[in-house]
Short mmCIF file of C-alpha atoms in Angstrom, two decimals:
data_model
loop_
_atom_site.label_atom_id
_atom_site.label_comp_id
_atom_site.label_asym_id
_atom_site.label_seq_id
_atom_site.Cartn_x
_atom_site.Cartn_y
_atom_site.Cartn_z
CA MET Q 1 184.84 93.74 93.83
CA ARG Q 2 183.90 91.49 90.76
CA GLU Q 3 181.17 89.08 90.30
CA LEU Q 4 182.13 85.73 89.17
CA ALA Q 5 180.46 84.14 86.02
CA ASN Q 6 177.24 82.27 86.56
CA SER Q 7 177.47 82.79 90.33
CA ALA Q 8 176.59 85.10 93.09
CA ASP Q 9 180.15 84.91 94.60
CA ILE Q 10 182.44 87.57 94.40
CA LYS Q 11 186.18 88.22 94.01
CA VAL Q 12 188.53 91.04 95.39
CA LEU Q 13 191.03 92.57 93.27
CA SER Q 14 193.11 95.80 94.32
CA PHE Q 15 194.89 98.49 92.54
CA SER Q 16 196.54 101.79 93.50
CA PRO Q 17 194.58 105.06 92.19
CA SER Q 18 197.83 107.07 92.25
CA LYS Q 19 199.46 104.42 89.91
CA VAL Q 20 196.63 104.41 87.63
CA LEU Q 21 196.02 108.21 87.45
CA SER Q 22 199.89 108.67 86.71
CA GLY Q 23 199.36 107.46 83.16
CA ALA Q 24 202.30 104.84 83.26
CA GLU Q 25 201.96 101.29 82.29
CA THR Q 26 201.06 99.51 85.37
CA LYS Q 27 199.34 96.23 86.23
CA ASP Q 28 197.17 98.44 88.58
CA ASN Q 29 195.35 99.67 85.41
CA LEU Q 30 192.88 96.65 85.46
CA GLU Q 31 190.14 96.12 82.80
CA LEU Q 32 186.89 96.46 83.88
CA LYS Q 33 183.92 94.15 83.49
CA SER Q 34 180.35 94.46 83.70
CA ARG Q 35 178.88 94.56 87.17
CA ASP Q 36 182.19 95.33 88.67
CA ARG Q 37 182.02 97.65 91.71
CA ILE Q 38 184.89 100.02 92.98
CA VAL Q 39 185.41 100.85 96.53
CA VAL Q 40 187.87 103.74 97.23
CA LEU Q 41 188.71 103.61 100.90
CA SER Q 42 188.39 106.89 102.96
CA ALA Q 43 191.91 107.88 104.33
CA TYR Q 44 190.36 108.70 108.03
CA GLY Q 45 186.89 107.12 108.02
CA ASP Q 46 185.91 103.70 109.12
CA ARG Q 47 187.15 101.31 106.50
CA VAL Q 48 186.20 98.33 108.55
CA GLY Q 49 182.60 99.40 108.29
CA GLU Q 50 183.00 100.31 104.46
CA LEU Q 51 183.99 96.82 103.62
CA ALA Q 52 181.83 95.00 106.26
CA PRO Q 53 179.19 93.92 103.64
CA TYR Q 54 181.79 92.44 101.46
CA VAL Q 55 183.52 90.41 104.27
CA ALA Q 56 180.08 89.04 105.18
CA LYS Q 57 179.50 87.94 101.79
CA LEU Q 58 183.04 86.35 101.57
CA LYS Q 59 182.35 84.48 104.60
CA ARG Q 60 178.82 82.93 103.13
CA GLN Q 61 181.06 81.81 100.20
CA ALA Q 62 182.96 79.72 102.21
CA THR Q 63 182.23 75.98 101.78
CA LEU Q 64 183.58 72.64 103.35
CA GLY Q 65 187.27 72.27 103.35
CA ARG Q 66 187.57 75.97 102.14
CA LEU Q 67 188.04 79.12 104.51
CA PRO Q 68 186.57 82.27 103.76
CA LYS Q 69 188.85 84.80 101.84
CA VAL Q 70 189.04 86.86 105.03
CA VAL Q 71 191.97 88.11 107.19
CA THR Q 72 191.88 89.93 110.35
CA ALA Q 73 194.28 92.73 111.61
CA ARG Q 74 194.58 93.54 115.42
CA GLY Q 75 196.73 95.59 117.56
CA THR Q 76 198.83 98.38 116.43
CA VAL Q 77 197.24 99.43 113.15
CA ARG Q 78 194.83 102.46 112.45
CA PHE Q 79 191.98 100.65 111.41
CA PRO Q 80 191.81 97.21 113.43
CA GLY Q 81 189.33 94.56 111.99
CA GLU Q 82 188.46 92.11 109.19
CA PHE Q 83 189.24 92.76 105.66
CA PRO Q 84 188.54 91.10 102.20
CA MET Q 85 191.70 89.02 101.29
CA VAL Q 86 193.18 89.69 97.85
CA GLU Q 87 194.69 87.13 95.75
CA GLY Q 88 198.49 86.81 96.67
CA MET Q 89 197.88 89.28 99.78
CA SER Q 90 201.21 89.83 101.74
CA VAL Q 91 201.15 91.26 105.34
CA GLY Q 92 202.30 94.52 103.77
CA GLY Q 93 199.00 94.84 101.80
CA LEU Q 94 197.25 94.00 104.89
CA ILE Q 95 198.94 96.81 106.57
CA GLU Q 96 198.09 98.96 103.81
CA ILE Q 97 194.46 98.47 103.75
CA ALA Q 98 194.29 98.73 107.62
CA GLY Q 99 195.41 102.28 107.34
CA GLY Q 100 199.20 101.43 108.14
CA LEU Q 101 200.93 101.11 111.57
CA LEU Q 102 200.66 103.37 114.54
CA ASP Q 103 203.69 104.98 116.23
CA SER Q 104 203.61 102.27 118.92
CA ALA Q 105 203.90 99.15 116.54
CA TYR Q 106 206.81 97.16 117.14
CA SER Q 107 208.70 96.35 113.98
CA GLN Q 108 210.84 93.24 115.38
CA SER Q 109 208.17 90.69 115.42
CA ALA Q 110 204.39 90.15 114.75
CA GLU Q 111 202.26 87.04 114.74
CA ILE Q 112 199.92 85.14 112.36
CA SER Q 113 197.51 82.46 113.74
CA ARG Q 114 196.73 80.21 111.02
CA ILE Q 115 194.05 77.28 110.56
CA ASP Q 116 195.50 74.47 108.48
CA LEU Q 117 192.85 72.12 106.84
CA SER Q 118 195.51 69.80 104.92
CA ASN Q 119 194.51 66.92 107.17
CA PRO Q 120 190.69 66.16 106.42
CA ASN Q 121 190.34 64.58 109.64
CA ARG Q 122 191.67 67.42 111.81
CA ALA Q 123 192.14 71.19 111.69
CA VAL Q 124 195.39 72.48 113.06
CA SER Q 125 196.21 75.89 114.33
CA ALA Q 126 199.58 77.22 113.85
CA ILE Q 127 201.49 80.21 114.88
CA VAL Q 128 203.94 82.20 112.55
CA LEU Q 129 206.26 84.88 113.84
CA PHE Q 130 207.72 87.21 111.38
CA SER Q 131 209.39 90.66 111.07
CA LEU Q 132 207.72 93.41 109.75
CA ASN Q 133 210.55 94.05 107.74
CA ASP Q 134 209.76 90.93 105.89
CA GLY Q 135 206.09 92.20 105.64
CA SER Q 136 206.13 92.42 101.77
CA VAL Q 137 207.09 88.91 101.22
CA THR Q 138 205.30 87.30 104.09
CA LYS Q 139 202.14 85.95 102.17
CA LEU Q 140 198.95 85.47 103.85
CA GLU Q 141 196.27 82.70 103.77
CA PRO Q 142 192.33 82.70 103.98
CA SER Q 143 191.25 83.46 107.68
CA ASP Q 144 194.73 84.43 108.84
CA TYR Q 145 194.70 86.50 112.16
CA VAL Q 146 197.54 88.94 112.33
CA GLU Q 147 198.28 90.29 115.49
CA PHE Q 148 200.71 93.31 115.40
CA ARG Q 149 202.54 94.17 118.59
CA THR Q 150 203.33 97.14 120.68
CA ILE Q 151 206.69 98.40 121.61
CA PRO Q 152 207.30 97.31 125.38
CA ASP Q 153 206.54 99.98 127.75
CA PHE Q 154 205.28 102.31 125.06
CA ARG Q 155 202.51 104.73 125.90
CA GLU Q 156 201.23 107.87 124.30
CA THR Q 157 202.20 111.27 125.90
CA GLN Q 158 199.95 111.71 128.97
CA THR Q 159 199.35 115.42 130.26
CA ILE Q 160 197.87 117.17 133.27
CA SER Q 161 196.34 120.68 133.24
CA LEU Q 162 197.36 123.19 136.04
CA GLU Q 163 195.03 125.94 136.01
CA GLY Q 164 194.67 129.19 138.16
CA GLU Q 165 196.93 130.36 140.92
CA PHE Q 166 200.12 128.68 139.64
CA VAL Q 167 203.41 130.49 139.07
CA PHE Q 168 203.59 128.70 135.62
CA PRO Q 169 200.20 127.47 134.79
CA GLY Q 170 199.75 125.29 131.73
CA VAL Q 171 199.51 121.67 130.30
CA TYR Q 172 202.39 119.43 131.45
CA ALA Q 173 203.48 116.00 130.43
CA PHE Q 174 204.23 113.53 132.86
CA ASP Q 175 206.05 110.38 133.22
CA LYS Q 176 204.43 106.94 134.28
CA SER Q 177 205.51 107.10 137.83
CA GLU Q 178 205.52 110.60 138.53
CA MET Q 179 203.28 112.12 141.27
CA LEU Q 180 201.21 115.31 141.74
CA SER Q 181 203.51 117.31 143.89
CA SER Q 182 206.43 116.69 141.26
CA VAL Q 183 204.40 118.42 138.73
CA ILE Q 184 203.36 121.32 140.85
CA GLN Q 185 207.06 121.83 141.49
CA ARG Q 186 207.83 121.86 138.06
CA ALA Q 187 205.06 124.44 137.67
CA GLY Q 188 206.85 126.76 139.88
CA GLY Q 189 204.56 126.18 142.81
CA PHE Q 190 201.72 128.29 143.97
CA THR Q 191 201.26 132.13 143.81
CA ASP Q 192 200.99 134.01 147.07
CA GLU Q 193 197.19 134.51 146.21
CA ALA Q 194 196.57 130.61 145.94
CA PHE Q 195 193.65 129.32 148.13
CA ILE Q 196 194.71 125.70 148.16
CA ASN Q 197 192.13 124.66 150.50
CA GLY Q 198 189.58 125.38 147.66
CA SER Q 199 191.45 123.47 144.86
CA ILE Q 200 189.57 121.44 142.52
CA PHE Q 201 191.01 118.25 141.20
CA LEU Q 202 189.21 116.56 138.01
CA ARG Q 203 189.96 113.12 136.80
CA GLU Q 204 188.64 112.25 133.26
CA SER Q 205 188.14 108.48 134.16
CA LEU Q 206 185.86 109.46 136.97
CA ARG Q 207 183.87 111.77 134.83
CA LYS Q 208 183.14 109.14 132.45
CA ARG Q 209 182.10 106.61 135.24
CA GLU Q 210 179.88 109.23 136.85
CA GLN Q 211 178.38 110.21 133.56
CA LYS Q 212 177.53 106.49 132.78
CA GLU Q 213 176.04 106.17 136.19
CA LEU Q 214 173.92 109.31 135.61
CA ASP Q 215 172.79 107.97 132.03
CA ARG Q 216 171.77 104.59 133.72
CA LEU Q 217 169.69 106.59 136.42
CA THR Q 218 167.73 108.48 133.69
CA LYS Q 219 166.82 105.34 131.90
CA VAL Q 220 165.77 103.75 135.02
CA LEU Q 221 163.61 106.70 136.00
CA ASN Q 222 162.01 106.99 132.43
CA ASP Q 223 161.28 103.30 132.50
CA GLU Q 224 159.56 103.60 136.10
CA ILE Q 225 157.69 106.50 134.79
CA SER Q 226 156.43 104.51 131.76
CA ALA Q 227 155.64 101.49 133.61
CA ASP Q 228 153.69 103.67 136.19
CA ARG Q 229 151.75 105.48 133.48
CA LEU Q 230 150.76 102.16 131.78
CA LYS Q 231 149.53 100.54 134.99
CA ASP Q 232 147.32 103.62 135.84
CA VAL Q 233 145.81 103.48 132.32
CA ASN Q 234 145.11 99.70 132.51
CA SER Q 235 143.67 99.97 135.99
CA ASP Q 236 141.40 102.94 135.06
CA ILE Q 237 143.06 104.92 137.80
CA ALA Q 238 142.78 108.78 137.20
CA VAL Q 239 146.18 110.16 135.87
CA ASP Q 240 147.60 112.90 137.99
CA ASP Q 241 148.94 115.21 135.63
CA ALA Q 242 150.66 117.59 138.21
CA GLN Q 243 152.41 114.50 139.39
CA GLN Q 244 153.75 113.46 135.77
CA VAL Q 245 154.92 117.00 135.03
CA LEU Q 246 157.08 116.76 138.21
CA GLN Q 247 158.14 113.55 137.39
CA ARG Q 248 159.31 114.82 133.97
CA GLU Q 249 160.79 117.71 134.97
CA ALA Q 250 163.13 115.46 137.49
CA VAL Q 251 163.92 113.23 134.63
CA ALA Q 252 165.07 116.30 132.37
CA LYS Q 253 167.08 117.88 135.10
CA LEU Q 254 168.91 114.55 135.64
CA ALA Q 255 169.25 114.03 132.03
CA SER Q 256 170.84 117.59 131.60
CA ALA Q 257 173.12 117.01 134.60
CA GLU Q 258 177.00 116.93 133.59
CA ALA Q 259 179.47 114.61 135.57
CA GLN Q 260 182.50 116.37 136.77
CA GLY Q 261 184.77 113.68 137.85
CA ARG Q 262 185.93 115.66 141.16
CA LEU Q 263 188.18 113.88 143.28
CA VAL Q 264 188.61 115.45 146.83
CA ILE Q 265 192.33 115.46 147.71
CA PRO Q 266 194.39 116.70 150.75
CA LEU Q 267 196.34 119.24 148.54
CA ALA Q 268 197.85 121.05 151.39
CA GLU Q 269 199.17 117.85 152.90
CA ILE Q 270 200.30 116.29 149.81
CA VAL Q 271 202.61 119.57 148.98
CA ASN Q 272 203.76 119.52 152.42
CA TYR Q 273 204.82 115.75 152.34
CA SER Q 274 202.67 115.12 155.39
CA THR Q 275 200.46 112.59 153.62
CA GLU Q 276 200.81 110.17 150.74
CA ASP Q 277 201.02 111.52 147.18
CA ILE Q 278 198.75 110.46 144.38
CA PHE Q 279 199.61 108.96 140.93
CA LEU Q 280 198.47 111.07 137.79
CA LYS Q 281 196.47 109.65 135.17
CA ALA Q 282 195.91 111.08 131.61
CA ASN Q 283 193.89 114.27 131.25
CA ASP Q 284 193.85 114.91 134.98
CA ARG Q 285 193.06 118.78 135.84
CA LEU Q 286 193.97 120.91 138.98
CA LEU Q 287 192.29 124.21 139.52
CA ILE Q 288 193.63 126.43 142.18
CA PRO Q 289 191.43 129.70 142.76
CA LYS Q 290 192.23 132.97 144.32
CA PHE Q 291 191.93 133.42 148.07
CA SER Q 292 188.49 135.55 148.61
CA GLN Q 293 187.90 137.36 151.93
CA GLU Q 294 184.10 137.38 150.99
CA VAL Q 295 181.37 135.33 152.23
CA THR Q 296 178.30 134.94 150.32
CA VAL Q 297 174.87 134.02 151.92
CA ILE Q 298 172.17 133.08 149.35
CA GLY Q 299 169.14 130.76 149.46
CA GLU Q 300 166.09 131.24 151.68
CA VAL Q 301 167.33 134.47 153.63
CA GLN Q 302 165.57 137.82 153.82
CA ARG Q 303 168.52 139.65 151.82
CA PRO Q 304 171.07 137.66 150.09
CA THR Q 305 174.60 139.37 150.15
CA SER Q 306 178.14 139.00 150.93
CA PHE Q 307 180.01 139.86 153.91
CA LEU Q 308 183.93 140.49 154.67
#
């Protein structure tokens, strides 16, 4: 980042550290000037966050008829977001600064949304289609928005974990339209000791939803307790310490509760094809315990124990 002479504005230059360190003659070996700032981007960190202050400054430099020298990468790149535009920057340069393409990137075409200010009376938006194979020669302009597409029907490998009394327990990948009964068959079915009616089916998307609701309830209770406490103080009502302790304990228990994401399913009917099967989702888990003959009685009884 280089400050322009007699100005608070900045100019963005880029270079390859590996080429500079190689010792060979290269245009990347820039001559430094006073007040230059070198930003070496993290290979795995938040590049967009690291460059955000410079992006904001470039946006403030925009004037009437001159768009900010900022470009945006969206879609199938490793670090989607806004980036400073380097002089003569190509789509290939944007891909590099955005961390490269994901495996799901569609190489046959991508899309640039561009604002044309050549007509002082009207701004015109244009869509430019190009192939990623031509990325090194496709030049960018200020405020370009580049959308990198996804390969049609591409999806990451999704798995389900089968645990407990399966012939072949383990983690299984599944196809988009595969059902639960199909994966159970691939796992060899159940062992002779499987307690099917005691199965536990866990779904990650449900767990996240439940956890979000638990967090919301915890916040609501905390807010209500704080409001009641403030109300008692303002009205000179004696504060019930015992009640406050109970309230705090209740909130603490709720805050420590962890969502499970359990989905009750008629597993015996599903494997016997007597009811509708269920589609699988990423990170599903199915746990099958061993059949147990014992019945355990606990709680408010004289002698907690187990019986056959």
